[in-house]
XYZ file of N, CA and C in Angstrom:
618
model
N 169.358 -39.465 118.381
C 169.753 -40.818 118.764
C 170.210 -40.854 120.219
N 169.815 -41.920 120.916
C 170.251 -42.094 122.289
C 171.705 -42.550 122.316
N 172.441 -42.071 123.289
C 173.822 -42.464 123.468
C 173.969 -43.216 124.779
N 174.708 -44.317 124.731
C 175.008 -45.056 125.958
C 176.517 -45.269 126.035
N 177.002 -45.420 127.232
C 178.429 -45.619 127.441
C 178.844 -47.023 127.028
N 180.072 -47.130 126.575
C 180.663 -48.424 126.237
C 181.739 -48.735 127.276
N 181.672 -49.948 127.834
C 182.610 -50.341 128.886
C 183.476 -51.500 128.410
N 184.627 -51.640 129.050
C 185.414 -52.847 128.836
C 185.080 -53.847 129.937
N 185.700 -54.993 129.910
C 185.346 -56.043 130.864
C 185.809 -55.736 132.284
N 186.622 -54.696 132.436
C 187.034 -54.261 133.768
C 186.063 -53.239 134.352
N 185.028 -52.870 133.568
C 184.039 -51.922 134.055
C 184.415 -50.470 133.833
N 185.455 -50.224 133.055
C 185.899 -48.863 132.776
C 185.258 -48.359 131.488
N 184.744 -47.139 131.511
C 184.151 -46.570 130.315
C 185.237 -46.269 129.296
N 185.038 -46.768 128.075
C 186.039 -46.582 127.021
C 185.486 -45.807 125.833
N 184.234 -45.383 125.911
C 183.660 -44.623 124.812
C 182.160 -44.554 124.907
N 181.537 -44.151 123.806
C 180.086 -44.074 123.712
C 179.637 -44.656 122.383
N 178.380 -45.050 122.339
C 177.799 -45.575 121.113
C 176.414 -44.973 120.924
N 176.113 -44.629 119.674
C 174.792 -44.107 119.357
C 173.871 -45.260 118.988
N 172.701 -45.279 119.594
C 171.723 -46.327 119.325
C 170.671 -45.825 118.344
N 170.256 -46.686 117.451
C 169.259 -46.316 116.449
C 167.908 -46.052 117.107
N 167.321 -44.904 116.787
C 165.993 -44.583 117.326
C 164.932 -45.532 116.793
N 165.198 -46.146 115.651
C 164.226 -47.073 115.060
C 164.072 -48.333 115.902
N 165.061 -48.636 116.744
C 165.009 -49.836 117.578
C 164.987 -49.487 119.055
N 165.838 -48.548 119.449
C 166.016 -48.245 120.865
C 165.387 -46.914 121.282
N 164.607 -46.305 120.380
C 164.013 -45.017 120.712
C 162.558 -44.899 120.309
N 161.823 -46.009 120.344
C 160.414 -45.995 119.945
C 159.539 -45.626 121.139
N 158.277 -45.311 120.855
C 157.316 -45.086 121.930
C 156.939 -46.438 122.539
N 157.097 -46.570 123.832
C 156.843 -47.852 124.495
C 155.343 -48.124 124.543
N 154.937 -49.234 123.944
C 153.531 -49.644 123.931
C 153.337 -50.711 125.014
N 152.907 -50.267 126.194
C 152.816 -51.175 127.337
C 151.780 -52.279 127.112
N 150.692 -51.947 126.429
C 149.655 -52.954 126.180
C 150.194 -54.095 125.325
N 150.910 -53.748 124.240
C 151.460 -54.794 123.385
C 152.549 -55.590 124.105
N 153.329 -54.923 124.930
C 154.361 -55.624 125.701
C 153.706 -56.647 126.628
N 152.628 -56.245 127.273
C 151.890 -57.177 128.144
C 151.352 -58.356 127.342
N 150.792 -58.065 126.163
C 150.259 -59.139 125.328
C 151.355 -60.109 124.902
N 152.543 -59.579 124.615
C 153.650 -60.434 124.187
C 154.078 -61.374 125.315
N 154.099 -60.859 126.538
C 154.465 -61.692 127.686
C 153.416 -62.776 127.909
N 152.147 -62.390 127.852
C 151.056 -63.357 128.026
C 151.126 -64.421 126.938
N 151.404 -63.997 125.702
C 151.481 -64.949 124.595
C 152.597 -65.961 124.800
N 153.771 -65.484 125.215
C 154.891 -66.400 125.403
C 154.606 -67.399 126.516
N 154.038 -66.927 127.615
C 153.714 -67.838 128.714
C 152.625 -68.824 128.309
N 151.637 -68.338 127.551
C 150.554 -69.223 127.100
C 151.076 -70.266 126.121
N 151.958 -69.851 125.218
C 152.488 -70.785 124.219
C 153.389 -71.842 124.849
N 153.923 -71.553 126.038
C 154.774 -72.522 126.719
C 153.970 -73.541 127.530
N 152.685 -73.308 127.687
C 151.866 -74.228 128.478
C 151.670 -75.541 127.737
N 151.749 -76.649 128.473
C 151.558 -77.954 127.857
C 150.096 -78.189 127.495
N 149.200 -77.690 128.307
C 147.779 -77.879 128.019
C 147.316 -79.312 128.168
N 147.950 -80.066 129.084
C 147.587 -81.479 129.242
C 146.768 -81.749 130.498
N 146.429 -80.714 131.253
C 145.663 -80.920 132.485
C 144.297 -81.514 132.172
N 143.892 -82.494 132.961
C 142.619 -83.160 132.697
C 142.029 -83.697 134.000
N 140.714 -83.560 134.149
C 139.994 -84.141 135.287
C 138.676 -84.708 134.772
N 138.076 -85.611 135.552
C 136.863 -86.289 135.094
C 135.610 -85.518 135.497
N 134.685 -85.461 134.582
C 133.372 -84.891 134.876
C 132.476 -85.994 135.446
N 131.250 -85.658 135.830
C 130.345 -86.645 136.431
C 129.967 -87.748 135.444
N 130.118 -87.487 134.161
C 129.790 -88.521 133.175
C 130.936 -89.499 132.974
N 132.111 -89.197 133.539
C 133.283 -90.033 133.307
C 133.710 -90.836 134.525
N 133.243 -90.479 135.727
C 133.602 -91.265 136.901
C 132.707 -92.505 136.970
N 133.220 -93.521 137.672
C 132.473 -94.784 137.717
C 131.372 -94.735 138.769
N 130.373 -95.571 138.584
C 129.271 -95.683 139.545
C 128.204 -94.635 139.312
N 127.204 -94.640 140.217
C 126.191 -93.600 140.181
C 125.001 -93.876 139.305
N 124.820 -95.120 138.880
C 123.660 -95.395 138.033
C 122.363 -95.477 138.826
N 122.473 -95.757 140.124
C 121.284 -95.926 140.957
C 121.069 -94.693 141.814
N 119.824 -94.335 142.003
C 119.482 -93.222 142.881
C 119.771 -93.653 144.321
N 120.558 -92.846 145.090
C 121.005 -93.284 146.424
C 119.855 -93.627 147.367
N 118.811 -92.833 147.396
C 117.615 -93.105 148.200
C 116.428 -92.463 147.515
N 115.244 -92.825 148.010
C 114.041 -92.325 147.340
C 113.942 -90.809 147.481
N 113.126 -90.239 146.612
C 113.064 -88.779 146.524
C 112.557 -88.150 147.818
N 111.533 -88.730 148.427
C 110.896 -88.097 149.585
C 110.849 -89.056 150.781
N 110.693 -88.467 151.940
C 110.414 -89.253 153.127
C 111.600 -89.703 153.949
N 112.802 -89.424 153.542
C 113.969 -89.901 154.296
C 114.530 -88.833 155.235
N 114.189 -87.576 155.031
C 114.776 -86.502 155.813
C 116.070 -85.968 155.211
N 116.587 -86.697 154.234
C 117.787 -86.224 153.539
C 117.407 -85.300 152.387
N 118.394 -84.539 151.933
C 118.187 -83.774 150.706
C 118.073 -84.742 149.542
N 117.327 -84.347 148.554
C 117.153 -85.225 147.393
C 118.478 -85.362 146.631
N 118.756 -86.596 146.198
C 119.979 -86.891 145.458
C 119.651 -87.811 144.306
N 120.345 -87.561 143.201
C 120.087 -88.396 142.025
C 121.212 -89.347 141.703
N 122.430 -89.051 142.179
C 123.570 -89.901 141.848
C 124.673 -89.685 142.871
N 125.385 -90.753 143.204
C 126.511 -90.611 144.127
C 127.738 -90.059 143.412
N 127.636 -89.827 142.141
C 128.757 -89.271 141.391
C 128.509 -87.805 141.012
N 127.517 -87.175 141.641
C 127.308 -85.743 141.471
C 128.479 -84.996 142.118
N 128.761 -83.777 141.701
C 129.962 -83.056 142.182
C 130.036 -82.887 143.688
N 128.897 -82.812 144.380
C 128.955 -82.576 145.824
C 129.291 -83.842 146.608
N 129.353 -84.988 145.967
C 129.687 -86.231 146.641
C 131.198 -86.494 146.586
N 131.727 -87.108 147.659
C 133.122 -87.547 147.619
C 133.283 -88.592 146.529
N 134.263 -88.388 145.675
C 134.447 -89.295 144.548
C 133.609 -88.916 143.344
N 132.879 -87.824 143.461
C 132.050 -87.377 142.340
C 132.869 -86.680 141.275
N 132.206 -86.331 140.191
C 132.882 -85.659 139.087
C 133.172 -84.203 139.416
N 134.041 -83.602 138.631
C 134.428 -82.203 138.815
C 133.541 -81.312 137.947
N 133.048 -80.223 138.541
C 132.247 -79.273 137.775
C 133.165 -78.497 136.821
N 132.801 -78.411 135.562
C 133.611 -77.704 134.555
C 135.068 -78.168 134.612
N 135.257 -79.479 134.567
C 136.595 -80.054 134.706
C 137.520 -79.580 133.586
N 138.800 -79.283 133.920
C 139.754 -78.893 132.873
C 140.024 -80.063 131.943
N 140.143 -79.765 130.673
C 140.410 -80.773 129.659
C 141.604 -80.343 128.809
N 142.311 -81.282 128.200
C 143.443 -80.902 127.348
C 143.013 -79.890 126.275
N 143.796 -78.828 126.162
C 143.475 -77.784 125.192
C 144.751 -77.068 124.789
N 144.681 -76.341 123.712
C 145.812 -75.571 123.214
C 145.616 -74.114 123.618
N 146.550 -73.591 124.394
C 146.452 -72.213 124.874
C 147.119 -71.210 123.937
N 147.704 -71.687 122.866
C 148.479 -70.815 121.997
C 147.608 -69.771 121.302
N 148.182 -68.590 121.108
C 147.561 -67.592 120.236
C 148.674 -66.792 119.571
N 148.339 -66.044 118.545
C 149.349 -65.392 117.717
C 149.305 -63.880 117.853
N 150.475 -63.281 117.646
C 150.573 -61.841 117.457
C 151.062 -61.599 116.034
N 150.649 -60.492 115.454
C 151.111 -60.160 114.112
C 152.607 -59.879 114.121
N 153.242 -60.019 112.964
C 154.685 -59.787 112.867
C 155.046 -58.358 113.262
N 154.264 -57.395 112.817
C 154.537 -55.999 113.147
C 154.403 -55.771 114.649
N 153.420 -56.433 115.252
C 153.236 -56.301 116.705
C 154.417 -56.907 117.454
N 154.900 -58.053 116.987
C 156.043 -58.705 117.635
C 157.280 -57.813 117.589
N 157.520 -57.224 116.426
C 158.689 -56.351 116.279
C 158.569 -55.129 117.190
N 157.367 -54.574 117.261
C 157.169 -53.385 118.085
C 157.325 -53.703 119.568
N 156.864 -54.883 119.995
C 156.998 -55.248 121.406
C 158.464 -55.402 121.792
N 159.258 -56.006 120.907
C 160.679 -56.170 121.195
C 161.385 -54.814 121.260
N 161.041 -53.942 120.322
C 161.625 -52.599 120.326
C 161.216 -51.841 121.592
N 159.968 -52.005 122.002
C 159.479 -51.322 123.200
C 160.230 -51.804 124.435
N 160.456 -53.113 124.522
C 161.167 -53.664 125.672
C 162.614 -53.166 125.709
N 163.274 -53.146 124.560
C 164.650 -52.654 124.499
C 164.712 -51.170 124.834
N 163.757 -50.411 124.315
C 163.712 -48.973 124.587
C 163.531 -48.714 126.082
N 162.674 -49.497 126.726
C 162.439 -49.301 128.159
C 163.708 -49.539 128.966
N 164.511 -50.525 128.555
C 165.771 -50.784 129.261
C 166.759 -49.630 129.052
N 166.779 -49.068 127.852
C 167.660 -47.921 127.592
C 167.207 -46.718 128.418
N 165.888 -46.480 128.438
C 165.356 -45.338 129.185
C 165.614 -45.455 130.679
N 165.662 -46.679 131.178
C 165.874 -46.904 132.608
C 167.355 -47.032 132.968
N 168.230 -46.796 131.971
C 169.688 -46.912 132.174
C 170.076 -48.314 132.642
N 169.396 -49.301 132.097
C 169.692 -50.695 132.429
C 170.150 -51.460 131.183
N 170.799 -50.736 130.290
C 171.299 -51.311 129.035
C 172.798 -51.029 128.979
N 173.604 -52.079 129.188
C 175.061 -51.934 129.233
C 175.681 -52.517 127.961
N 176.596 -51.753 127.387
C 177.279 -52.194 126.165
C 178.762 -52.370 126.465
N 179.299 -53.543 126.125
C 180.722 -53.825 126.264
C 181.396 -53.698 124.906
N 182.660 -53.271 124.909
C 183.361 -53.206 123.631
C 183.571 -54.601 123.064
N 183.795 -55.574 123.935
C 183.849 -56.977 123.534
C 183.672 -57.853 124.769
N 183.276 -59.088 124.530
C 183.097 -60.046 125.625
C 183.705 -61.365 125.174
N 184.965 -61.530 125.515
C 185.689 -62.731 125.107
C 186.374 -63.328 126.323
N 186.325 -64.657 126.407
C 186.950 -65.363 127.524
C 187.804 -66.500 126.987
N 189.000 -66.636 127.532
C 189.901 -67.689 127.077
C 189.437 -69.060 127.543
N 188.841 -69.096 128.735
C 188.355 -70.364 129.284
C 186.952 -70.155 129.851
N 186.247 -71.272 130.040
C 184.917 -71.207 130.646
C 185.075 -71.171 132.158
N 185.082 -69.978 132.727
C 185.265 -69.792 134.157
C 184.134 -68.931 134.721
N 183.278 -69.536 135.523
C 182.163 -68.803 136.120
C 182.670 -67.669 137.011
N 183.744 -67.917 137.730
C 184.300 -66.911 138.632
C 184.728 -65.666 137.868
N 185.334 -65.869 136.697
C 185.780 -64.735 135.875
C 184.582 -63.973 135.326
N 183.567 -64.708 134.882
C 182.381 -64.047 134.337
C 181.645 -63.266 135.422
N 181.582 -63.838 136.619
C 180.944 -63.140 137.744
C 181.692 -61.845 138.060
N 182.999 -61.869 137.905
C 183.810 -60.674 138.148
C 183.479 -59.578 137.137
N 183.225 -59.976 135.890
C 182.864 -58.994 134.851
C 181.552 -58.310 135.223
N 180.580 -59.094 135.673
C 179.294 -58.512 136.071
C 179.450 -57.611 137.292
N 180.295 -58.031 138.222
C 180.538 -57.201 139.410
C 181.180 -55.875 139.023
N 182.053 -55.906 138.017
C 182.688 -54.672 137.553
C 181.655 -53.688 136.991
N 180.571 -54.248 136.423
C 179.502 -53.407 135.883
C 178.433 -53.100 136.932
N 178.597 -53.682 138.128
C 177.618 -53.531 139.203
C 176.259 -54.096 138.797
N 176.316 -55.268 138.183
C 175.113 -55.937 137.667
C 174.986 -57.297 138.344
N 173.774 -57.647 138.761
C 173.547 -58.959 139.383
C 172.593 -59.835 138.557
N 171.518 -59.253 138.102
C 170.515 -60.012 137.338
C 170.512 -59.494 135.907
N 170.971 -60.318 134.967
C 171.194 -59.786 133.618
C 170.855 -60.792 132.526
N 170.389 -60.248 131.412
C 170.269 -60.988 130.157
C 171.458 -60.582 129.307
N 172.330 -61.534 129.021
C 173.547 -61.251 128.250
C 173.292 -61.630 126.798
N 173.310 -60.632 125.923
C 173.004 -60.839 124.505
C 174.301 -60.892 123.721
N 174.492 -61.991 122.990
C 175.728 -62.219 122.234
C 175.446 -62.214 120.736
N 176.446 -61.825 119.966
C 176.287 -61.845 118.510
C 176.701 -63.188 117.927
N 177.424 -64.009 118.720
C 177.787 -65.349 118.268
C 177.745 -66.294 119.459
N 177.695 -67.569 119.156
C 177.541 -68.585 120.202
C 178.906 -68.926 120.808
N 179.424 -67.994 121.603
C 180.717 -68.181 122.264
C 180.529 -69.132 123.439
N 181.003 -70.364 123.274
C 180.763 -71.390 124.287
C 181.435 -71.071 125.620
N 182.581 -70.409 125.583
C 183.232 -70.055 126.842
C 182.368 -69.112 127.669
N 181.734 -68.147 126.999
C 180.859 -67.207 127.698
C 179.586 -67.913 128.161
N 178.999 -68.721 127.275
C 177.751 -69.423 127.599
C 177.945 -70.363 128.788
N 179.021 -71.125 128.765
C 179.271 -72.077 129.849
C 179.629 -71.354 131.144
N 180.306 -70.225 131.034
C 180.674 -69.463 132.227
C 179.447 -68.883 132.917
N 178.454 -68.489 132.131
C 177.255 -67.864 132.689
C 176.211 -68.875 133.130
N 176.359 -70.116 132.693
C 175.305 -71.113 132.913
C 175.054 -71.424 134.377
N 176.107 -71.351 135.201
C 175.958 -71.710 136.616
C 175.502 -70.557 137.489
N 175.277 -69.393 136.895
C 174.785 -68.254 137.666
C 173.267 -68.189 137.491
N 172.491 -68.422 138.547
C 171.034 -68.524 138.396
C 170.345 -67.234 137.975
N 170.980 -66.088 138.192
C 170.352 -64.807 137.862
C 170.812 -64.266 136.519
N 171.466 -65.116 135.723
C 171.993 -64.672 134.427
C 171.545 -65.644 133.343
N 171.191 -65.094 132.199
C 170.840 -65.911 131.041
C 171.517 -65.335 129.809
N 172.027 -66.205 128.949
C 172.627 -65.758 127.699
C 171.670 -66.018 126.551
N 171.744 -65.171 125.541
C 170.883 -65.321 124.368
C 171.579 -64.731 123.161
N 171.308 -65.291 122.004
C 171.815 -64.724 120.756
C 170.880 -63.611 120.295
N 171.368 -62.774 119.393
C 170.565 -61.631 118.946
C 169.277 -62.070 118.258
N 169.276 -63.274 117.678
C 168.073 -63.745 116.981
C 167.154 -64.575 117.865
N 167.496 -64.686 119.167
C 166.636 -65.464 120.077
C 166.117 -64.621 121.244
N 166.442 -63.339 121.281
C 165.955 -62.506 122.387
C 164.440 -62.359 122.297
N 163.805 -62.222 123.445
C 162.356 -62.073 123.469
C 161.964 -61.116 124.591
N 160.739 -60.635 124.519
C 160.263 -59.623 125.455
C 160.269 -60.144 126.885
N 159.853 -61.382 127.092
C 159.749 -61.932 128.443
C 161.105 -61.925 129.149
N 162.150 -62.373 128.448
C 163.477 -62.414 129.069
C 164.013 -61.008 129.330
N 163.765 -60.089 128.400
C 164.246 -58.718 128.586
C 163.636 -58.105 129.840
N 162.359 -58.398 130.087
C 161.689 -57.834 131.258
C 161.980 -58.624 132.525
N 162.185 -59.921 132.387
C 162.419 -60.762 133.558
C 163.763 -60.444 134.207
N 164.781 -60.308 133.372
C 166.111 -60.015 133.891
C 166.285 -58.502 133.980
N 166.774 -58.073 135.114
C 166.765 -56.654 135.460
C 167.559 -55.790 134.489
N 168.614 -56.338 133.903
C 169.530 -55.562 133.075
C 169.857 -56.322 131.800
N 170.072 -55.581 130.722
C 170.545 -56.167 129.468
C 172.015 -55.800 129.307
N 172.859 -56.819 129.164
C 174.286 -56.612 128.909
C 174.593 -57.173 127.531
N 175.193 -56.362 126.683
C 175.451 -56.795 125.318
C 176.783 -56.237 124.840
N 177.100 -56.464 123.590
C 178.350 -55.967 123.017
C 178.038 -55.057 121.836
N 179.049 -54.325 121.393
C 178.867 -53.440 120.239
C 178.457 -54.244 119.010
N 179.065 -55.399 118.833
C 178.738 -56.241 117.680
C 177.291 -56.729 117.751
N 176.827 -57.071 118.960
C 175.450 -57.533 119.114
C 174.462 -56.402 118.867
N 174.788 -55.181 119.318
C 173.929 -54.028 119.061
C 173.776 -53.803 117.552
N 174.892 -53.892 116.833
C 174.853 -53.726 115.384
C 173.992 -54.785 114.722
N 174.088 -56.018 115.213
C 173.277 -57.111 114.651
C 171.796 -56.902 114.929
N 171.456 -56.425 116.134
C 170.052 -56.160 116.478
C 169.498 -55.047 115.587
N 170.272 -53.979 115.416
C 169.809 -52.864 114.589
C 169.652 -53.264 113.129
N 170.511 -54.162 112.668
C 170.427 -54.609 111.271
C 169.155 -55.406 111.030
N 168.748 -56.184 112.018
C 167.573 -57.053 111.845
C 166.266 -56.282 112.069
N 166.242 -55.426 113.104
C 164.969 -54.840 113.530
C 164.758 -53.379 113.129
N 165.787 -52.730 112.603
C 165.626 -51.322 112.242
C 164.680 -51.157 111.054
């Protein structure tokens, strides 16, 4: 089992915690991780882009000039793609970009992403993360104590003081253990979590 240090909110090491190899010690499958990121970005697309083809723009029923004898290139319609105001070749149309990954693949991608953060020493565990008030300045101080700037903060419960404190920091995002995803884990440079959140993740994904 991999061991990582446990810190308090002052950034002082107060112990160690063993991480389950079933979640934090798997073989990293880079291909599946890439597919998971592509899937999430594709599923977030609205798919509403639309442009008109030559059959949908107005005009163009008459041949602009006769076929031969004018010195011009032959033309059949003023709404052909090469004309100003003409239709678009292979115009984009509303479509659904969504696709699915199997449940086993989804679980493996999440485990792979978490494992990569542990292997890179970018997985910080706090003994607890509690704040009496929603203060961004105080939360920023906690991250500074850990020497962390860009982080995904994983919580085991929806602590509004922590969520509101982190909301105004553009390089920080909070997430519950049941809402973490591969894209956020990779997007944010570091994962900061608590012992309780680690236990919840291992209970669900082990």
